[in-house]
Amino acid sequence: MSTSSRTALSTSASPKRWWALVVLALTQLVVVLDGTIVTIALPQAQQELGLTDLERQWVVTAYALAFGALLLLGGRVADYWGRKRTFLVGMLGFGAASAFGGLAQNGTELIVARGLQGVFAALLAPAALALLTVTFPSGRERNTAFAVFGAVAGAGAAVGLVLGGVLTEFADWRWCLLVNVFFVVVGLVGGMLLVTESQTAGNNRYDLIGAVTVTIGLGSLVYGFSLAEQGWGQIQTVGFLALGAGLLVLFVVIESRVAQPLLPLRVVADSVRGGAFLVQMIVGSVMIGAMLYVSFHLQIVLGMDPLLAGLATLPITLSIMVMVPVATKLLSTIGPRPMMIGGPLVSAVGLAYLSRVTADGSYLVQVLPALIVLGLGMAFVFVPLQNLALTGVEPQDAGAASATLNSALQIGGSIGLSVFTALYAARVADFGAGGSQLDAFTSGYSVAFLAAAIGLVLASIIAAVFIRGSKSELLPQVSDTEAAVYVH
């Protein structure tokens, strides 16, 4: 047996791989929750720093935009430069950007800090997922590892709301950023001690033209959607959406012709992986976009303080965690396809119920049941999703595939947030003067929740069409010899 094979087998057999899973899952939790942790703190931050409403929106958008637009490049950096090295640099930079944001003295500094967080998260997230792929290359352990990782990633948005509420209530909004320094220290120490380096062998070249094209393309697309609140027919909205779509088409053409593409089209051409990426995008729109309006309803309409509003979203996380062990067992019994079809439908029922909220309704009757059902359904999506998106990926493409999956989540969240905001604003504007302001707000929230439910029904249809094959075909077992090629 070769030296690389012995290294891979010893790595996969080492007990420290489970501690490595803890570190990598913690990393994913941080990058996902940072998309929502400042949401509850925004009113306090706006008042202290004197933010305009536009600046307030960009505190959220800057992170998602930089993160989503640079993820593909970050994935290739991880593949070529070394996944462990990229992970550590991303972690260090993320911590520095978080500290800068926590000490920001004005809106510009806060927005810049959030953008820098997104830049380093674009290195961190694909490196973490690629490291998970090479640490658990096959078998039941891989299913378990991806189930844990997926559940943590899926619950991150809700955890961010809870943690943001606790920190805002008992400390200060700045701690919603400064708390990341603690996670970074744990991640750096754990990464250095527990994670094994891996990278793509050979003479690798960066696809710089593709990187610039897709970064500007994704950025333009997300920005265009963020302008939709001002009107879908506005020249700026249409212009940025058209520019983004055109550049993404050009990116596909470039990737089909370069020798070492940023995103090998074979990664997304596979119908199962392509379907998983599309489902991830819709899930991101719900967990990032729709959850923002849950927070607004709890605070603005129901009058909850930040802490109570954060705790009130906790049932989503709890229901996900309760169902993950069940879903993990079912994965090996019935396979991923039924779960990917049924999970979104269950969550859609929860959101449809949530769309019935009224200004004089109660949390226990109108909100709590919906959040529980939403979490139950999402558990059946998160457990198989990460595995499906990375099954069958060539070792040299692990970072690119991981980046695509993370990018789908963040871009989906950004687009979902923009679309829901546009629908909400339009409904509130059309509500008229006949009712109270709270009635107008809840009417707008209802439209956003119903749109999210429709999106999840679409996700179920996508899964039914694209994710086909038997259980053994969708979750193939990889031999030890094959697994060895993942570690270099």
CSV table of N, CA, C and O in Angstrom, one decimal, residues 63 126 146 210 257 265 298 360 382:
chain,number,residue,atom,x,y,z
A,63,TYR,N,-22.7,41.3,4.0
A,63,TYR,CA,-22.1,40.0,4.4
A,63,TYR,C,-22.5,38.9,3.4
A,63,TYR,O,-21.6,38.2,2.8
A,126,PRO,N,-16.1,26.8,2.3
A,126,PRO,CA,-15.8,25.7,1.4
A,126,PRO,C,-14.6,24.9,1.9
A,126,PRO,O,-14.6,23.6,1.7
A,146,PHE,N,-22.2,14.0,7.8
A,146,PHE,CA,-22.9,15.0,6.9
A,146,PHE,C,-24.2,15.3,7.6
A,146,PHE,O,-24.7,16.5,7.4
A,210,GLY,N,-12.6,33.6,-15.1
A,210,GLY,CA,-13.9,33.0,-14.6
A,210,GLY,C,-14.2,33.6,-13.2
A,210,GLY,O,-15.4,33.8,-12.9
A,257,ARG,N,-14.5,26.1,-21.6
A,257,ARG,CA,-13.4,26.2,-22.6
A,257,ARG,C,-12.0,26.3,-21.9
A,257,ARG,O,-11.0,26.0,-22.6
A,265,LEU,N,-17.7,22.2,-15.0
A,265,LEU,CA,-19.1,22.0,-15.2
A,265,LEU,C,-19.6,20.6,-14.9
A,265,LEU,O,-20.8,20.4,-14.7
A,298,LEU,N,-42.3,38.9,15.6
A,298,LEU,CA,-42.2,38.7,17.0
A,298,LEU,C,-41.9,40.0,17.8
A,298,LEU,O,-42.5,40.3,18.8
A,360,ASP,N,-53.7,40.6,16.1
A,360,ASP,CA,-54.1,40.3,17.4
A,360,ASP,C,-54.0,38.9,17.8
A,360,ASP,O,-54.6,38.4,18.8
A,382,PHE,N,-32.0,18.6,5.5
A,382,PHE,CA,-30.6,18.9,5.8
A,382,PHE,C,-29.8,17.6,5.9
A,382,PHE,O,-28.6,17.6,5.6
